[in-house]
Each structure stands twice: as C-alpha cells, then as structure tokens.
Amino acid sequence: DQLTCIFVNHGLLRREEVERTFNVFRLNLGMNIIYVDASERFLNRLKGITDPEIKRKAIGEEFIRVFEEEASKIGKVDFLAQGTLYPDVIESALSGSASAKIKTHHNVGGLPAKMTLNLLEPLRYLFKDEVRQVGLELGLPEEMVWRQPFPGPGLAIRTIGEVTKEKLEILRSADWIVMNEIKKAKLYRQLWQSFAILTDVKSVGVMGDYRTYGYLVAVRAVTSEDAMTADWARLPYDLLAKISNRIVNEVPGVNRVVYDITSKPPSTIEWE
C-alpha cells in the first residue's frame, strides 16, 4: 500500500519495451503502474547535446523532475526507490577515493544536487549476478531475472552524437534485428549484453546501380559475470552475416555494419 510504481517512457526505449514492461509488472506481478509519456520532454532536453557525460546528467535530472512532479500529484511522498547497482557507483567514482570516474551513471552522479525526494537504494552494494540470485529467491518471473541489462538513459547512449527521432527509429530497427537473431540462435542467456549502436559516421555504399551514403551501425555482444570486466563474444560468422545482411537490407539509412571486438577494459560495454 505504501508503494506507487511510476513508469516513465522517456522516448529512448527499444521496440516493444513499453508493452513488455507492462506485461511483466501488471500481468505477472499484478502491480498497478502510473504511466507517464515524457518522450517529447526528454527529446527536447537532449536537443543539441553530443557529449556523453552531459547526455547522462541531463537524463538523470529530467527523470528526477518527472518523479517529483508525479509525487506531488499523489500526496505526501518522501522516498524514491532506485535500482542502483554497485558497478554504477564504482564507475561514477562515488565508492571512495580509490576509483576514478569512468562515466557518470544517470542514477548516481547524474542526479541533480537539489531533490525533494530521499533516495532508497536497496541494491546499491550488489552486483548484477547477486541481484539475479535475489530475484530467483523471490520467485520473480524468469523473463525479468534473466533480462539483459539495459541502461537507464536507454538508446540515447547508443546513439552517438545528437539524439533525434530519426536516428532513434533507425537504431530501434537495427537493435530489433540483433536481438531477434541472437534469440533465434539461442544465445541470449549466454550473453551479458547484445545490442546495436548507431554511430555518427556515414560511409559510401552501393545498392543496385546507385550510390548510397548511409550510417554505420556497430554490433556489440559481450560475456561477463559482473559488468566490471567483459570479453567480446565470439559469435558464429554465419550469425554475424545474418545480422549484417538483415540490417543493411531492412533498415533504411544504413549501408555498413561492423562488429566490436574490444574487451572491457580498455573499452566500456556501452559506447557512451
């Protein structure tokens, strides 16, 4: 009775993300959810922003402002519960002086200095594999427990450069193909994360007898135990070929696909 769930659609979600989220929480868990469509608000806030750190901080602040506004409609609300995990804290350099800031996570270092709500972070000192064990013990649906991690800033940090509606639609289509082929190959559970990135690079290509000048999409798939380190997944060549062929043939505006074969470190899992 003390919990109110608010689902903020910031317009940076993957295809069918809204429907799947509702199915998990309403149908499987029987929870009532307040739905807030803040898509235009977030896109307007991100206009002209290309720096990853500024993107993350803008999204983090906008999330809090939306929650504060919704809380004021409910009545007396003192706390905001977040699913912050320990890697978020470490990478945002808030765990102590021993760690340097790698990137600001929207739910940690990206939060505004002034907030009307007090934070509750029950998972703050747990890694993802530990959170999954908790989920299994609580009897949560497997779809929820084994879902690949998806960043709070969503597709904004998988869209290199400025975020626009057009670029988001291109990325959604490419990412859908990646996930579809990974699942068909029965590799989803074996991978820590698998997704597409829309780079800000364009290249010359040819379709039929005509020259094209389209975006370059990168595919990222990694294996990991806790997200602190990760290795690039050795996906079968025929699977990579299927993903590449489908993206360049089915996604307008894309004419080249590359596969990221960099481990963490030196790279991070997400590009931004």
mmCIF file of C-alpha atoms in Angstrom:
data_model
loop_
_atom_site.group_PDB
_atom_site.id
_atom_site.type_symbol
_atom_site.label_atom_id
_atom_site.label_comp_id
_atom_site.label_asym_id
_atom_site.label_seq_id
_atom_site.Cartn_x
_atom_site.Cartn_y
_atom_site.Cartn_z
ATOM 1 C CA ASP A 1 0.000 0.000 0.000
ATOM 2 C CA GLN A 2 2.961 2.330 0.547
ATOM 3 C CA LEU A 3 4.426 1.712 -2.909
ATOM 4 C CA THR A 4 3.458 3.597 -6.070
ATOM 5 C CA CYS A 5 5.144 2.429 -9.279
ATOM 6 C CA ILE A 6 5.780 5.045 -11.950
ATOM 7 C CA PHE A 7 6.850 4.020 -15.435
ATOM 8 C CA VAL A 8 8.431 6.947 -17.267
ATOM 9 C CA ASN A 9 8.631 6.488 -21.014
ATOM 10 C CA HIS A 10 11.474 8.830 -21.943
ATOM 11 C CA GLY A 11 11.227 8.020 -25.640
ATOM 12 C CA LEU A 12 14.596 6.262 -25.550
ATOM 13 C CA LEU A 13 13.288 2.712 -25.217
ATOM 14 C CA ARG A 14 13.630 -0.219 -27.601
ATOM 15 C CA ARG A 15 10.865 -1.546 -29.802
ATOM 16 C CA GLU A 16 8.001 -3.094 -27.761
ATOM 17 C CA GLU A 17 9.708 -2.091 -24.484
ATOM 18 C CA VAL A 18 6.595 -0.360 -23.154
ATOM 19 C CA GLU A 19 4.320 -3.341 -23.826
ATOM 20 C CA ARG A 20 6.773 -5.851 -22.366
ATOM 21 C CA THR A 21 7.275 -3.811 -19.213
ATOM 22 C CA PHE A 22 3.531 -3.599 -18.626
ATOM 23 C CA ASN A 23 3.147 -7.336 -19.201
ATOM 24 C CA VAL A 24 5.793 -8.183 -16.616
ATOM 25 C CA PHE A 25 4.578 -5.837 -13.900
ATOM 26 C CA ARG A 26 0.820 -5.916 -14.441
ATOM 27 C CA LEU A 27 0.129 -9.426 -15.703
ATOM 28 C CA ASN A 28 2.857 -11.370 -13.879
ATOM 29 C CA LEU A 29 3.169 -9.348 -10.680
ATOM 30 C CA GLY A 30 -0.279 -7.734 -10.531
ATOM 31 C CA MET A 31 1.165 -4.307 -9.771
ATOM 32 C CA ASN A 32 -0.566 -1.050 -10.547
ATOM 33 C CA ILE A 33 1.590 1.319 -12.592
ATOM 34 C CA ILE A 34 1.257 5.018 -13.316
ATOM 35 C CA TYR A 35 2.367 5.557 -16.910
ATOM 36 C CA VAL A 36 3.996 8.849 -17.872
ATOM 37 C CA ASP A 37 4.804 9.562 -21.506
ATOM 38 C CA ALA A 38 7.638 12.084 -21.300
ATOM 39 C CA SER A 39 9.100 11.305 -24.728
ATOM 40 C CA GLU A 40 8.902 14.821 -26.146
ATOM 41 C CA ARG A 41 10.174 16.323 -22.918
ATOM 42 C CA PHE A 42 13.346 14.215 -22.901
ATOM 43 C CA LEU A 43 13.993 14.661 -26.629
ATOM 44 C CA ASN A 44 13.680 18.427 -26.253
ATOM 45 C CA ARG A 45 16.098 18.329 -23.310
ATOM 46 C CA LEU A 46 18.630 16.387 -25.405
ATOM 47 C CA LYS A 47 18.494 18.712 -28.412
ATOM 48 C CA GLY A 48 21.954 19.804 -29.488
ATOM 49 C CA ILE A 49 23.747 17.643 -26.890
ATOM 50 C CA THR A 50 26.549 15.424 -28.213
ATOM 51 C CA ASP A 51 28.764 14.939 -25.145
ATOM 52 C CA PRO A 52 28.025 11.586 -23.383
ATOM 53 C CA GLU A 53 28.516 12.986 -19.865
ATOM 54 C CA ILE A 54 26.133 15.880 -20.493
ATOM 55 C CA LYS A 55 23.609 13.450 -22.010
ATOM 56 C CA ARG A 56 23.663 11.227 -18.929
ATOM 57 C CA LYS A 57 23.368 14.131 -16.497
ATOM 58 C CA ALA A 58 20.528 15.736 -18.464
ATOM 59 C CA ILE A 59 18.594 12.460 -18.482
ATOM 60 C CA GLY A 60 19.254 11.852 -14.774
ATOM 61 C CA GLU A 61 17.985 15.292 -13.814
ATOM 62 C CA GLU A 62 14.931 15.054 -16.070
ATOM 63 C CA PHE A 63 13.986 11.688 -14.530
ATOM 64 C CA ILE A 64 14.059 13.207 -11.045
ATOM 65 C CA ARG A 65 11.972 16.207 -12.084
ATOM 66 C CA VAL A 66 9.328 13.919 -13.604
ATOM 67 C CA PHE A 67 9.228 11.791 -10.436
ATOM 68 C CA GLU A 68 8.935 14.904 -8.257
ATOM 69 C CA GLU A 69 6.023 16.182 -10.348
ATOM 70 C CA GLU A 70 4.236 12.834 -10.175
ATOM 71 C CA ALA A 71 4.895 12.576 -6.441
ATOM 72 C CA SER A 72 3.253 15.975 -5.892
ATOM 73 C CA LYS A 73 0.071 14.636 -7.538
ATOM 74 C CA ILE A 74 -0.068 11.620 -5.219
ATOM 75 C CA GLY A 75 0.239 13.488 -1.929
ATOM 76 C CA LYS A 76 2.878 13.130 0.751
ATOM 77 C CA VAL A 77 5.776 11.202 -0.752
ATOM 78 C CA ASP A 78 9.157 11.154 0.983
ATOM 79 C CA PHE A 79 11.174 8.491 -0.811
ATOM 80 C CA LEU A 80 12.193 7.465 -4.316
ATOM 81 C CA ALA A 81 13.392 3.864 -4.729
ATOM 82 C CA GLN A 82 16.038 3.182 -7.365
ATOM 83 C CA GLY A 83 17.666 0.022 -8.681
ATOM 84 C CA THR A 84 21.217 1.364 -8.458
ATOM 85 C CA LEU A 85 23.838 -1.419 -8.586
ATOM 86 C CA TYR A 86 27.411 -1.401 -7.285
ATOM 87 C CA PRO A 87 29.088 -1.119 -10.728
ATOM 88 C CA ASP A 88 27.102 2.116 -11.276
ATOM 89 C CA VAL A 89 28.552 3.504 -8.053
ATOM 90 C CA ILE A 90 32.106 2.419 -8.876
ATOM 91 C CA GLU A 91 32.094 3.799 -12.427
ATOM 92 C CA SER A 92 30.629 7.083 -11.195
ATOM 93 C CA ALA A 93 33.545 7.298 -8.705
ATOM 94 C CA LEU A 94 31.335 7.564 -5.628
ATOM 95 C CA SER A 95 32.618 4.490 -3.784
ATOM 96 C CA GLY A 96 35.738 6.157 -2.398
ATOM 97 C CA SER A 97 38.965 7.813 -3.458
ATOM 98 C CA ALA A 98 40.458 4.619 -4.884
ATOM 99 C CA SER A 99 38.321 4.687 -8.016
ATOM 100 C CA ALA A 100 38.469 7.231 -10.811
ATOM 101 C CA LYS A 101 35.343 8.389 -12.609
ATOM 102 C CA ILE A 102 34.813 6.395 -15.790
ATOM 103 C CA LYS A 103 31.362 7.634 -16.715
ATOM 104 C CA THR A 104 28.517 9.289 -14.838
ATOM 105 C CA HIS A 105 25.567 6.942 -14.424
ATOM 106 C CA HIS A 106 22.253 8.779 -14.725
ATOM 107 C CA ASN A 107 21.031 7.337 -11.406
ATOM 108 C CA VAL A 108 24.207 8.112 -9.431
ATOM 109 C CA GLY A 109 26.478 11.010 -10.407
ATOM 110 C CA GLY A 110 23.878 12.234 -12.882
ATOM 111 C CA LEU A 111 21.344 13.167 -10.205
ATOM 112 C CA PRO A 112 20.661 16.863 -9.536
ATOM 113 C CA ALA A 113 22.143 18.454 -6.410
ATOM 114 C CA LYS A 114 18.721 19.586 -5.157
ATOM 115 C CA MET A 115 15.979 16.983 -4.790
ATOM 116 C CA THR A 116 12.725 16.936 -2.836
ATOM 117 C CA LEU A 117 12.765 13.125 -2.511
ATOM 118 C CA ASN A 118 15.063 10.975 -0.385
ATOM 119 C CA LEU A 119 16.698 8.082 -2.207
ATOM 120 C CA LEU A 120 16.248 4.428 -1.292
ATOM 121 C CA GLU A 121 18.754 2.123 -2.998
ATOM 122 C CA PRO A 122 18.383 -1.420 -1.607
ATOM 123 C CA LEU A 123 20.628 -2.948 -4.299
ATOM 124 C CA ARG A 124 23.376 -0.324 -4.159
ATOM 125 C CA TYR A 125 26.119 -2.698 -2.989
ATOM 126 C CA LEU A 126 25.143 -5.717 -5.071
ATOM 127 C CA PHE A 127 26.447 -6.848 -8.447
ATOM 128 C CA LYS A 128 24.061 -7.962 -11.198
ATOM 129 C CA ASP A 129 24.705 -11.680 -10.660
ATOM 130 C CA GLU A 130 23.841 -11.240 -6.960
ATOM 131 C CA VAL A 131 20.672 -9.330 -7.839
ATOM 132 C CA ARG A 132 19.639 -12.209 -10.097
ATOM 133 C CA GLN A 133 20.062 -14.637 -7.201
ATOM 134 C CA VAL A 134 17.827 -12.422 -5.062
ATOM 135 C CA GLY A 135 15.261 -12.329 -7.862
ATOM 136 C CA LEU A 136 15.223 -16.114 -8.163
ATOM 137 C CA GLU A 137 14.826 -16.481 -4.388
ATOM 138 C CA LEU A 138 11.865 -14.092 -4.500
ATOM 139 C CA GLY A 139 10.255 -16.112 -7.283
ATOM 140 C CA LEU A 140 10.280 -13.327 -9.864
ATOM 141 C CA PRO A 141 9.484 -14.261 -13.496
ATOM 142 C CA GLU A 142 12.473 -15.663 -15.403
ATOM 143 C CA GLU A 143 11.943 -13.116 -18.171
ATOM 144 C CA MET A 144 12.635 -10.392 -15.627
ATOM 145 C CA VAL A 145 15.519 -12.112 -13.828
ATOM 146 C CA TRP A 146 17.479 -13.060 -16.954
ATOM 147 C CA ARG A 147 16.781 -9.944 -18.975
ATOM 148 C CA GLN A 148 19.978 -8.456 -20.338
ATOM 149 C CA PRO A 149 20.953 -5.171 -18.649
ATOM 150 C CA PHE A 150 19.596 -2.086 -20.389
ATOM 151 C CA PRO A 151 20.935 1.349 -19.399
ATOM 152 C CA GLY A 152 18.623 3.919 -17.832
ATOM 153 C CA PRO A 153 19.495 6.547 -20.479
ATOM 154 C CA GLY A 154 18.395 3.923 -22.999
ATOM 155 C CA LEU A 155 19.130 4.397 -26.671
ATOM 156 C CA ALA A 156 20.465 7.907 -26.039
ATOM 157 C CA ILE A 157 23.872 6.458 -25.146
ATOM 158 C CA ARG A 158 23.748 4.019 -28.051
ATOM 159 C CA THR A 159 23.149 6.898 -30.454
ATOM 160 C CA ILE A 160 26.488 8.582 -30.975
ATOM 161 C CA GLY A 161 26.165 12.340 -31.350
ATOM 162 C CA GLU A 162 22.898 14.251 -31.099
ATOM 163 C CA VAL A 163 19.767 12.211 -30.385
ATOM 164 C CA THR A 164 16.927 12.708 -32.882
ATOM 165 C CA LYS A 165 13.673 10.876 -33.616
ATOM 166 C CA GLU A 166 15.006 9.768 -36.991
ATOM 167 C CA LYS A 167 18.197 8.297 -35.518
ATOM 168 C CA LEU A 168 16.253 6.571 -32.739
ATOM 169 C CA GLU A 169 13.978 4.861 -35.272
ATOM 170 C CA ILE A 170 16.997 3.640 -37.253
ATOM 171 C CA LEU A 171 18.608 2.300 -34.079
ATOM 172 C CA ARG A 172 15.397 0.623 -32.873
ATOM 173 C CA SER A 173 15.104 -1.261 -36.150
ATOM 174 C CA ALA A 174 18.756 -2.357 -36.143
ATOM 175 C CA ASP A 175 18.663 -3.349 -32.467
ATOM 176 C CA TRP A 176 15.478 -5.370 -33.004
ATOM 177 C CA ILE A 177 17.255 -7.421 -35.685
ATOM 178 C CA VAL A 178 20.267 -8.040 -33.424
ATOM 179 C CA MET A 179 18.071 -9.282 -30.567
ATOM 180 C CA ASN A 180 15.872 -11.329 -32.893
ATOM 181 C CA GLU A 181 18.814 -13.196 -34.419
ATOM 182 C CA ILE A 182 20.566 -13.677 -31.057
ATOM 183 C CA LYS A 183 17.410 -15.230 -29.607
ATOM 184 C CA LYS A 184 16.841 -17.424 -32.677
ATOM 185 C CA ALA A 185 20.412 -18.699 -32.262
ATOM 186 C CA LYS A 186 19.568 -19.473 -28.585
ATOM 187 C CA LEU A 187 22.478 -17.347 -27.343
ATOM 188 C CA TYR A 188 20.527 -14.731 -25.378
ATOM 189 C CA ARG A 189 21.113 -16.269 -21.927
ATOM 190 C CA GLN A 190 24.792 -16.898 -22.658
ATOM 191 C CA LEU A 191 25.491 -13.233 -23.385
ATOM 192 C CA TRP A 192 25.731 -10.472 -20.819
ATOM 193 C CA GLN A 193 24.591 -7.906 -23.356
ATOM 194 C CA SER A 194 23.966 -7.783 -27.093
ATOM 195 C CA PHE A 195 22.828 -4.681 -28.941
ATOM 196 C CA ALA A 196 23.316 -2.260 -31.820
ATOM 197 C CA ILE A 197 24.930 1.174 -31.763
ATOM 198 C CA LEU A 198 24.145 3.887 -34.285
ATOM 199 C CA THR A 199 27.417 5.688 -34.921
ATOM 200 C CA ASP A 200 27.680 9.252 -36.134
ATOM 201 C CA VAL A 201 29.755 8.029 -39.088
ATOM 202 C CA LYS A 202 28.424 7.766 -42.626
ATOM 203 C CA SER A 203 30.047 5.855 -45.460
ATOM 204 C CA VAL A 204 29.631 5.408 -49.204
ATOM 205 C CA GLY A 205 27.908 2.242 -50.385
ATOM 206 C CA VAL A 206 26.136 0.845 -53.412
ATOM 207 C CA MET A 207 22.614 -0.563 -53.709
ATOM 208 C CA GLY A 208 21.778 -1.881 -57.162
ATOM 209 C CA ASP A 209 23.328 0.595 -59.559
ATOM 210 C CA TYR A 210 23.096 3.550 -57.207
ATOM 211 C CA ARG A 211 25.475 5.207 -54.778
ATOM 212 C CA THR A 212 24.363 5.405 -51.154
ATOM 213 C CA TYR A 213 25.667 7.443 -48.258
ATOM 214 C CA GLY A 214 24.366 5.881 -45.064
ATOM 215 C CA TYR A 215 25.033 5.343 -41.389
ATOM 216 C CA LEU A 216 27.443 2.794 -39.971
ATOM 217 C CA VAL A 217 25.887 0.511 -37.335
ATOM 218 C CA ALA A 218 28.084 -1.288 -34.811
ATOM 219 C CA VAL A 219 27.032 -4.557 -33.184
ATOM 220 C CA ARG A 220 28.190 -5.233 -29.613
ATOM 221 C CA ALA A 221 27.934 -8.579 -27.794
ATOM 222 C CA VAL A 222 29.842 -9.384 -24.609
ATOM 223 C CA THR A 223 30.156 -12.037 -21.929
ATOM 224 C CA SER A 224 30.654 -11.081 -18.284
ATOM 225 C CA GLU A 225 29.940 -12.096 -14.695
ATOM 226 C CA ASP A 226 29.524 -8.715 -13.026
ATOM 227 C CA ALA A 227 29.981 -5.974 -15.688
ATOM 228 C CA MET A 228 33.249 -4.845 -14.103
ATOM 229 C CA THR A 229 35.146 -6.725 -16.805
ATOM 230 C CA ALA A 230 33.795 -8.154 -20.045
ATOM 231 C CA ASP A 231 35.024 -10.021 -23.094
ATOM 232 C CA TRP A 232 33.688 -9.659 -26.617
ATOM 233 C CA ALA A 233 31.563 -12.648 -27.597
ATOM 234 C CA ARG A 234 32.881 -14.962 -30.313
ATOM 235 C CA LEU A 235 29.624 -15.088 -32.244
ATOM 236 C CA PRO A 236 29.474 -17.543 -35.173
ATOM 237 C CA TYR A 237 30.332 -15.983 -38.528
ATOM 238 C CA ASP A 238 27.068 -17.129 -40.087
ATOM 239 C CA LEU A 239 25.132 -15.378 -37.300
ATOM 240 C CA LEU A 240 27.078 -12.157 -37.842
ATOM 241 C CA ALA A 241 26.413 -12.461 -41.576
ATOM 242 C CA LYS A 242 22.658 -12.817 -40.961
ATOM 243 C CA ILE A 243 22.606 -9.795 -38.666
ATOM 244 C CA SER A 244 24.611 -7.675 -41.102
ATOM 245 C CA ASN A 245 22.591 -8.684 -44.169
ATOM 246 C CA ARG A 246 19.286 -8.025 -42.449
ATOM 247 C CA ILE A 247 20.320 -4.622 -41.112
ATOM 248 C CA VAL A 248 21.611 -3.247 -44.431
ATOM 249 C CA ASN A 249 18.617 -4.633 -46.331
ATOM 250 C CA GLU A 250 15.839 -3.889 -43.841
ATOM 251 C CA VAL A 251 16.897 -0.662 -42.125
ATOM 252 C CA PRO A 252 16.660 2.469 -44.303
ATOM 253 C CA GLY A 253 19.637 4.797 -43.984
ATOM 254 C CA VAL A 254 22.209 2.130 -43.046
ATOM 255 C CA ASN A 255 24.710 0.690 -45.527
ATOM 256 C CA ARG A 256 27.501 -0.714 -43.346
ATOM 257 C CA VAL A 257 27.742 -2.936 -40.232
ATOM 258 C CA VAL A 258 30.808 -3.591 -38.065
ATOM 259 C CA TYR A 259 31.325 -5.898 -35.063
ATOM 260 C CA ASP A 260 33.012 -4.542 -31.932
ATOM 261 C CA ILE A 261 35.785 -6.935 -30.819
ATOM 262 C CA THR A 262 37.037 -4.904 -27.854
ATOM 263 C CA SER A 263 37.032 -6.191 -24.274
ATOM 264 C CA LYS A 264 36.453 -4.242 -21.044
ATOM 265 C CA PRO A 265 38.956 -2.884 -20.173
ATOM 266 C CA PRO A 266 40.168 -0.969 -22.150
ATOM 267 C CA SER A 267 36.709 -0.138 -23.543
ATOM 268 C CA THR A 268 33.450 0.023 -21.611
ATOM 269 C CA ILE A 269 30.499 -2.167 -22.619
ATOM 270 C CA GLU A 270 28.416 0.808 -23.700
ATOM 271 C CA TRP A 271 29.968 3.201 -26.195
ATOM 272 C CA GLU A 272 28.889 6.291 -24.237
#
